[in-house]
PDB file of C-alpha atoms in Angstrom:
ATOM      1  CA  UNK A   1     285.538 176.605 -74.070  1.00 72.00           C
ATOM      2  CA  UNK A   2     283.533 173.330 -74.070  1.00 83.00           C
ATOM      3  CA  UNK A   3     282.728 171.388 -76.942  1.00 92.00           C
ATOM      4  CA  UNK A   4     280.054 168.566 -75.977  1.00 95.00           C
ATOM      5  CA  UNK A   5     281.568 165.787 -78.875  1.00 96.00           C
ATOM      6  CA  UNK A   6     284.923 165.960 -77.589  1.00 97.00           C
ATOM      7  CA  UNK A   7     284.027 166.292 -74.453  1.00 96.00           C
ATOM      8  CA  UNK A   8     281.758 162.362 -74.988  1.00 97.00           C
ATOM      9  CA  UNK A   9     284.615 161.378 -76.758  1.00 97.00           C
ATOM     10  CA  UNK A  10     287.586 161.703 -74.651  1.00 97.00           C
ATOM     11  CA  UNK A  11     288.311 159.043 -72.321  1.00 97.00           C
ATOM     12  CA  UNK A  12     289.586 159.618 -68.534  1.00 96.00           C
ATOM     13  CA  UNK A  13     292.049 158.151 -66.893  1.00 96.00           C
ATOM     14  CA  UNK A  14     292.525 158.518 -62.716  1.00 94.00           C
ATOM     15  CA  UNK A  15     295.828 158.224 -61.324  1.00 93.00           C
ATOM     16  CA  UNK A  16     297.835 158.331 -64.572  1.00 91.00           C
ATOM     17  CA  UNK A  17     300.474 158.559 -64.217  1.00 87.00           C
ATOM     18  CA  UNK A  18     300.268 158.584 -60.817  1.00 86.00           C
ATOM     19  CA  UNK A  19     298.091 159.064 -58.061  1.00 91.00           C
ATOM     20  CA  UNK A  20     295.775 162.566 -58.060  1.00 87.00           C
ATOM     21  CA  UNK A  21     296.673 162.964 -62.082  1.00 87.00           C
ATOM     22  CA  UNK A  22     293.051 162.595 -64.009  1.00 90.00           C
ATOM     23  CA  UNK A  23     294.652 161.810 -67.301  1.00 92.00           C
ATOM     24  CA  UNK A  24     292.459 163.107 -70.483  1.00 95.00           C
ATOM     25  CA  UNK A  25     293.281 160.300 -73.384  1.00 95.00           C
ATOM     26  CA  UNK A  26     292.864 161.883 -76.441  1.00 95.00           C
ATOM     27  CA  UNK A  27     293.615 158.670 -78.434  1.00 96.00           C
ATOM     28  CA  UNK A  28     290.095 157.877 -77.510  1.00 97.00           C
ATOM     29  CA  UNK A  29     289.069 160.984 -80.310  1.00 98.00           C
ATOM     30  CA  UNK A  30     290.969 158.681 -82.874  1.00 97.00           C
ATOM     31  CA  UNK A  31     288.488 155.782 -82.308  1.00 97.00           C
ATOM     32  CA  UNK A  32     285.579 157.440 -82.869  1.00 97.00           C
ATOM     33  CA  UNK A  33     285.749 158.408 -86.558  1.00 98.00           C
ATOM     34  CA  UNK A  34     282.616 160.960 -85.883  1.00 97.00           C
ATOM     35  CA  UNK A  35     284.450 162.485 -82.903  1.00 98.00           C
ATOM     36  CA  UNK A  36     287.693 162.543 -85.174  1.00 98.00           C
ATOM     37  CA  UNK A  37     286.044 164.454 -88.332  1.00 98.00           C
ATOM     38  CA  UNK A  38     284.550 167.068 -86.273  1.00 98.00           C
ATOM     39  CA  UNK A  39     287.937 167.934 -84.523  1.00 98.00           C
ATOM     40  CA  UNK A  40     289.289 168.278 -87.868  1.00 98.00           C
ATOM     41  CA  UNK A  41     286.120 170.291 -89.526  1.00 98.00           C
ATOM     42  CA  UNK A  42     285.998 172.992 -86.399  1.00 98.00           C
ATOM     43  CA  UNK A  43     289.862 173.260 -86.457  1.00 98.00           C
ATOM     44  CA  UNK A  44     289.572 174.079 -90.553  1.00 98.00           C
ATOM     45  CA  UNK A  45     286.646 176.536 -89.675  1.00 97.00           C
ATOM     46  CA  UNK A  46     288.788 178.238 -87.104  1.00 97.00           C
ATOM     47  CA  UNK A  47     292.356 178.052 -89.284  1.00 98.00           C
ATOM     48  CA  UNK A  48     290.379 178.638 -92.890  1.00 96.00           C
ATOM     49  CA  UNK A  49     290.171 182.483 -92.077  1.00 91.00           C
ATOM     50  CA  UNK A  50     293.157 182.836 -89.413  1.00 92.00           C
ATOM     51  CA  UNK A  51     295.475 180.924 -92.195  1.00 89.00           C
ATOM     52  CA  UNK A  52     298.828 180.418 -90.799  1.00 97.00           C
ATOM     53  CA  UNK A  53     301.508 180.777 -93.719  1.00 98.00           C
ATOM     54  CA  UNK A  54     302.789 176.904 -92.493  1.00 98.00           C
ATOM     55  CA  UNK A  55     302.129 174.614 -89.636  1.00 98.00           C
ATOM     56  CA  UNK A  56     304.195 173.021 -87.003  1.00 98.00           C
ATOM     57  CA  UNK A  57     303.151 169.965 -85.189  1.00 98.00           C
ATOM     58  CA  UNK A  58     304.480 168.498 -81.764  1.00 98.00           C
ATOM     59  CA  UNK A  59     305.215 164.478 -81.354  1.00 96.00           C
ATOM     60  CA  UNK A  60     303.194 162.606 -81.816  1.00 94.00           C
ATOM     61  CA  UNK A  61     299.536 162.987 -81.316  1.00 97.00           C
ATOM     62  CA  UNK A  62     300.199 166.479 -82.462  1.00 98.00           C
ATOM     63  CA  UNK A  63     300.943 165.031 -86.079  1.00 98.00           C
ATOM     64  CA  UNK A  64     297.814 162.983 -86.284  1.00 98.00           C
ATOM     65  CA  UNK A  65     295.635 166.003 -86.017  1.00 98.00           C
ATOM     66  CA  UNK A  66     297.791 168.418 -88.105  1.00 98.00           C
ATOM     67  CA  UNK A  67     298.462 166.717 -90.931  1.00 98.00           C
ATOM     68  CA  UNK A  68     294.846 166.653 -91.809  1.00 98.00           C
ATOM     69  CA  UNK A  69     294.565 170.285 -91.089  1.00 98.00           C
ATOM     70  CA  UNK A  70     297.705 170.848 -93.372  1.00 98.00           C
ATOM     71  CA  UNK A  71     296.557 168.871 -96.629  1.00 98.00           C
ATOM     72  CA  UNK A  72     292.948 170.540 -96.280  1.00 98.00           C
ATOM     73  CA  UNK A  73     294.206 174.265 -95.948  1.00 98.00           C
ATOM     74  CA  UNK A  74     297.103 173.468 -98.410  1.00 98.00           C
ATOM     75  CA  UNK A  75     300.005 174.383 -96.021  1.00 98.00           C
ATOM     76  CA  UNK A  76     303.415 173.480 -95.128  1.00 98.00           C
ATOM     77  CA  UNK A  77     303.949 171.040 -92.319  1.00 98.00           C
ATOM     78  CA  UNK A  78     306.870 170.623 -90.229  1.00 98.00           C
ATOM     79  CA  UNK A  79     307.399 167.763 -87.865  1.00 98.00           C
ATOM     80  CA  UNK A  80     308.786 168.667 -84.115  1.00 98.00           C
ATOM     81  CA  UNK A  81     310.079 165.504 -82.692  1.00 98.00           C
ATOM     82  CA  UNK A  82     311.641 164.249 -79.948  1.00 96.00           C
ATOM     83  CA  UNK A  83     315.628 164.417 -79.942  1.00 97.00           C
ATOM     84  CA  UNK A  84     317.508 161.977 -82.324  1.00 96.00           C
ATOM     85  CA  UNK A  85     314.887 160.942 -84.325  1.00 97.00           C
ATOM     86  CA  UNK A  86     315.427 163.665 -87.364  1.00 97.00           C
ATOM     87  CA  UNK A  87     318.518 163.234 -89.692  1.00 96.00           C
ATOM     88  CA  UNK A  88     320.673 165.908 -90.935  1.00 91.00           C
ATOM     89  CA  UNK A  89     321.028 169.523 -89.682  1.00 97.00           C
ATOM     90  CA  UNK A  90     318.597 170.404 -86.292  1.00 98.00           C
ATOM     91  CA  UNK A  91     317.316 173.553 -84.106  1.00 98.00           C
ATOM     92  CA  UNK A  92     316.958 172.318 -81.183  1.00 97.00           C
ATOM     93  CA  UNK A  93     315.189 173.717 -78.188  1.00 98.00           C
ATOM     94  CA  UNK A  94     314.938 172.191 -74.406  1.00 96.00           C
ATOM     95  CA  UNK A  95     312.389 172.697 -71.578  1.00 94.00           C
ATOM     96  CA  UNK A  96     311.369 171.264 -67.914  1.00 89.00           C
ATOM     97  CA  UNK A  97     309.549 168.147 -67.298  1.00 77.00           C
ATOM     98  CA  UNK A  98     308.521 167.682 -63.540  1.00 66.00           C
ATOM     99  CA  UNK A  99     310.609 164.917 -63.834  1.00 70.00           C
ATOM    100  CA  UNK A 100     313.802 166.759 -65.369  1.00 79.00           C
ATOM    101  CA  UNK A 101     314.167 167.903 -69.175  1.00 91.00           C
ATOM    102  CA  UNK A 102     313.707 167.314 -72.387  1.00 94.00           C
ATOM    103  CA  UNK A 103     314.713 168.350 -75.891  1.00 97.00           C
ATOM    104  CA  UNK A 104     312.822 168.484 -79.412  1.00 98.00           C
ATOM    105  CA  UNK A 105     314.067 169.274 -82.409  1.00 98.00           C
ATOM    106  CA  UNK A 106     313.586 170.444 -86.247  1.00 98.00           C
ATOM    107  CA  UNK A 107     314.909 170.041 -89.507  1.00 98.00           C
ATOM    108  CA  UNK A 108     316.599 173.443 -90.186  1.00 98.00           C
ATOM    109  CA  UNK A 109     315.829 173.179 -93.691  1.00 98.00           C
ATOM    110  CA  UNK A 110     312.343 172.965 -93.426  1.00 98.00           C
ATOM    111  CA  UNK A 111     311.354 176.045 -91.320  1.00 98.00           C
ATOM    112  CA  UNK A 112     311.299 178.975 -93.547  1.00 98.00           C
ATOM    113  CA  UNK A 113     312.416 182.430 -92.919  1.00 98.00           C
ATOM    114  CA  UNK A 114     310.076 185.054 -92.465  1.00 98.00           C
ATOM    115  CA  UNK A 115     306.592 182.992 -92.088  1.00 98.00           C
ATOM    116  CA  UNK A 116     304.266 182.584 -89.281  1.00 98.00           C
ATOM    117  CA  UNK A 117     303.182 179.497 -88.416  1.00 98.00           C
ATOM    118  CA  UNK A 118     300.150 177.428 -86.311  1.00 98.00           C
ATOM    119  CA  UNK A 119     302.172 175.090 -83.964  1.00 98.00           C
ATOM    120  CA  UNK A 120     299.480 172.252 -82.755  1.00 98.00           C
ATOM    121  CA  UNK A 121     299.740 169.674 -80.196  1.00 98.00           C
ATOM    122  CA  UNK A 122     297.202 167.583 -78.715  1.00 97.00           C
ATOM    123  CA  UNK A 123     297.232 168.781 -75.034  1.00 96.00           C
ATOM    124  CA  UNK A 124     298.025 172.256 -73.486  1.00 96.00           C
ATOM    125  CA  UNK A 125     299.182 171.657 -69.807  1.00 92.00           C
ATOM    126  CA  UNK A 126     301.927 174.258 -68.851  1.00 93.00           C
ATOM    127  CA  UNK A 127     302.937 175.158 -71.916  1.00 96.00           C
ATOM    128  CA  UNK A 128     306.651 174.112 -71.687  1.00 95.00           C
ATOM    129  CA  UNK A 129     306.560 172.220 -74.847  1.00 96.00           C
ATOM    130  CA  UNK A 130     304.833 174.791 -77.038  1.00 98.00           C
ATOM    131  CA  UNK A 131     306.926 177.308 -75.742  1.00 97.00           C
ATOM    132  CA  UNK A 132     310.458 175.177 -76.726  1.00 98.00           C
ATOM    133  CA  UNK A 133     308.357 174.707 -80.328  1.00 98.00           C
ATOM    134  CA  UNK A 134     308.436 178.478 -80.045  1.00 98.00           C
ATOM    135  CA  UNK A 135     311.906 178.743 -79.695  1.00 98.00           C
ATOM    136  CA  UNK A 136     312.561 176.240 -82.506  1.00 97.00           C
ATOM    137  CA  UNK A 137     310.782 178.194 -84.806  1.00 98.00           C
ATOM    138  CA  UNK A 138     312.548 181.270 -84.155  1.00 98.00           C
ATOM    139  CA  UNK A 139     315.835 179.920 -84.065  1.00 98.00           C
ATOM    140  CA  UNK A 140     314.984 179.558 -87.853  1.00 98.00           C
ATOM    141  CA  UNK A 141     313.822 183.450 -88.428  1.00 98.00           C
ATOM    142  CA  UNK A 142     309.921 182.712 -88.513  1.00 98.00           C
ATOM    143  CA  UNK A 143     307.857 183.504 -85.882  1.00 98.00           C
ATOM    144  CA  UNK A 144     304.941 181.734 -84.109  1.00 98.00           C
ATOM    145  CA  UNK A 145     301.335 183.396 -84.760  1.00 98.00           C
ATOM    146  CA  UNK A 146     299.325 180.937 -82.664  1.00 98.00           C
ATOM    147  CA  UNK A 147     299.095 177.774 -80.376  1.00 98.00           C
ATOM    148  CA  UNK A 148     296.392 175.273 -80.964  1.00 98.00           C
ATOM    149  CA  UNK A 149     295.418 172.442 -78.853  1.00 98.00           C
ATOM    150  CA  UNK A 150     292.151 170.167 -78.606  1.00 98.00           C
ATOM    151  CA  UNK A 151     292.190 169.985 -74.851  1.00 97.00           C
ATOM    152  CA  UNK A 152     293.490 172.970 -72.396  1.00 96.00           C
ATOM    153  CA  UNK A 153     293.636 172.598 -69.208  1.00 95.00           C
ATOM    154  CA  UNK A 154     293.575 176.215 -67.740  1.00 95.00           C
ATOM    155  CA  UNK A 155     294.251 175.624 -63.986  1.00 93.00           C
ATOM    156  CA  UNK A 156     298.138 175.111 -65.117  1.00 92.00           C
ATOM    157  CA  UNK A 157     297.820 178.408 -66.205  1.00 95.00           C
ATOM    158  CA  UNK A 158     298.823 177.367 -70.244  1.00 96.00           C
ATOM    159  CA  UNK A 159     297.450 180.925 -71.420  1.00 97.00           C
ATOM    160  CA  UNK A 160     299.713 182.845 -68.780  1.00 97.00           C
ATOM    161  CA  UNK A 161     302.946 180.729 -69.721  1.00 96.00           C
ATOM    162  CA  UNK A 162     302.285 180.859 -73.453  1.00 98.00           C
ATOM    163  CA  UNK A 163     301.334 184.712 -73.218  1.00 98.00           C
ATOM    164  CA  UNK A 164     301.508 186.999 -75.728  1.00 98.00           C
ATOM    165  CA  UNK A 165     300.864 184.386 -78.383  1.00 98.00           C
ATOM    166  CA  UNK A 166     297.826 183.506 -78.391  1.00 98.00           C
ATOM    167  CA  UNK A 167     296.110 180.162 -77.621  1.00 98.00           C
ATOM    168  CA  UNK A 168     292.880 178.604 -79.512  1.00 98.00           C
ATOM    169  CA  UNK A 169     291.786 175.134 -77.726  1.00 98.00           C
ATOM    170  CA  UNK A 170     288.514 172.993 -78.843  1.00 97.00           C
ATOM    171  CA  UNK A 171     287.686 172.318 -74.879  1.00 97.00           C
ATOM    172  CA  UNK A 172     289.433 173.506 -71.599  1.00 96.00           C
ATOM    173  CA  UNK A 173     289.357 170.439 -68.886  1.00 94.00           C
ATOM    174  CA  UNK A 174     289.489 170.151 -65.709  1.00 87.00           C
ATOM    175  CA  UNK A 175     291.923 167.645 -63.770  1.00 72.00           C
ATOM    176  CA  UNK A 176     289.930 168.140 -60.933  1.00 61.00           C
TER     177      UNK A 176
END
């Protein structure tokens, strides 16, 4: 998929975070209040018929784009963060970095039995964070009807590790 305001809009970054890694900012969207607003008006055209019963967004750039999403379509949103930053009662689901692991949680309370939800996040690499979202969202008797992401990049094979769920993206990237 390629989407030619995004694609203007989001800054590179070679070598970050380290040497060979073309890093796609997508803080750079943020800036450009144009860029920003059509983000959000293609992801309501996409989720406006596909509506999700709630959505779950991923820490923290995740948020930023999902909240908007949620208050336009009138839906639920639940905040995945990183661990120890939610009070209270927690599912909590781990997965591999390439540097080790790491865990996210949510609040128990606020994932609700029975409903599907949208779970967005800026950036689909590998998948391993959507995936331990996934899990999180299960772990509370709801189930996971779709991943969303404004950048994919497909050559990590995100579609294969997220299969059977699947996977709407605004542009697929290249690190190469």
């Amino acid at each position: 998929m390629y989407d030619e305001i995004l694609d203007k809009a989001i800054r590179r970054v070679p070598d970050f975070p380290k040497p060979g890694i073309l890093f796609f900012d997508v803080t750079s969207i943020f800036t450009n209040p144009s860029a920003f607003k059509h983000a959000i008006d293609r992801m309501v055209e996409i989720y406006s018929e596909r509506k999700p019963d709630a959505i779950a967004a991923v820490e923290s750039r995740g948020f930023l784009f999902a909240a908007p999403l949620a208050d336009r379509l009138g839906l639920p949103l639940v905040l995945i963060r990183k661990k120890g930053k939610l009070p209270g009662d927690v599912y909590r689901a781990s997965y591999s970095l390439e540097y080790g692991e790491a865990t996210i949680e949510a609040h128990k309370a606020d994932i609700e039995k029975g409903k599907k939800y949208l779970v967005i996040d800026d950036l689909i690499a590998t998948g391993g964070t959507l995936n331990a979202s996934k899990n999180l969202i299960e772990q509370g008797g709801a189930t996971v009807a779709e991943f969303f992401g404004i950048i994919g990049i497909p050559e990590l094979n995100y579609r294969e590790a997220l299969a059977p769920t699947p996977v709407t993206t605004l542009i697929d990237l290249s690190e190469k």
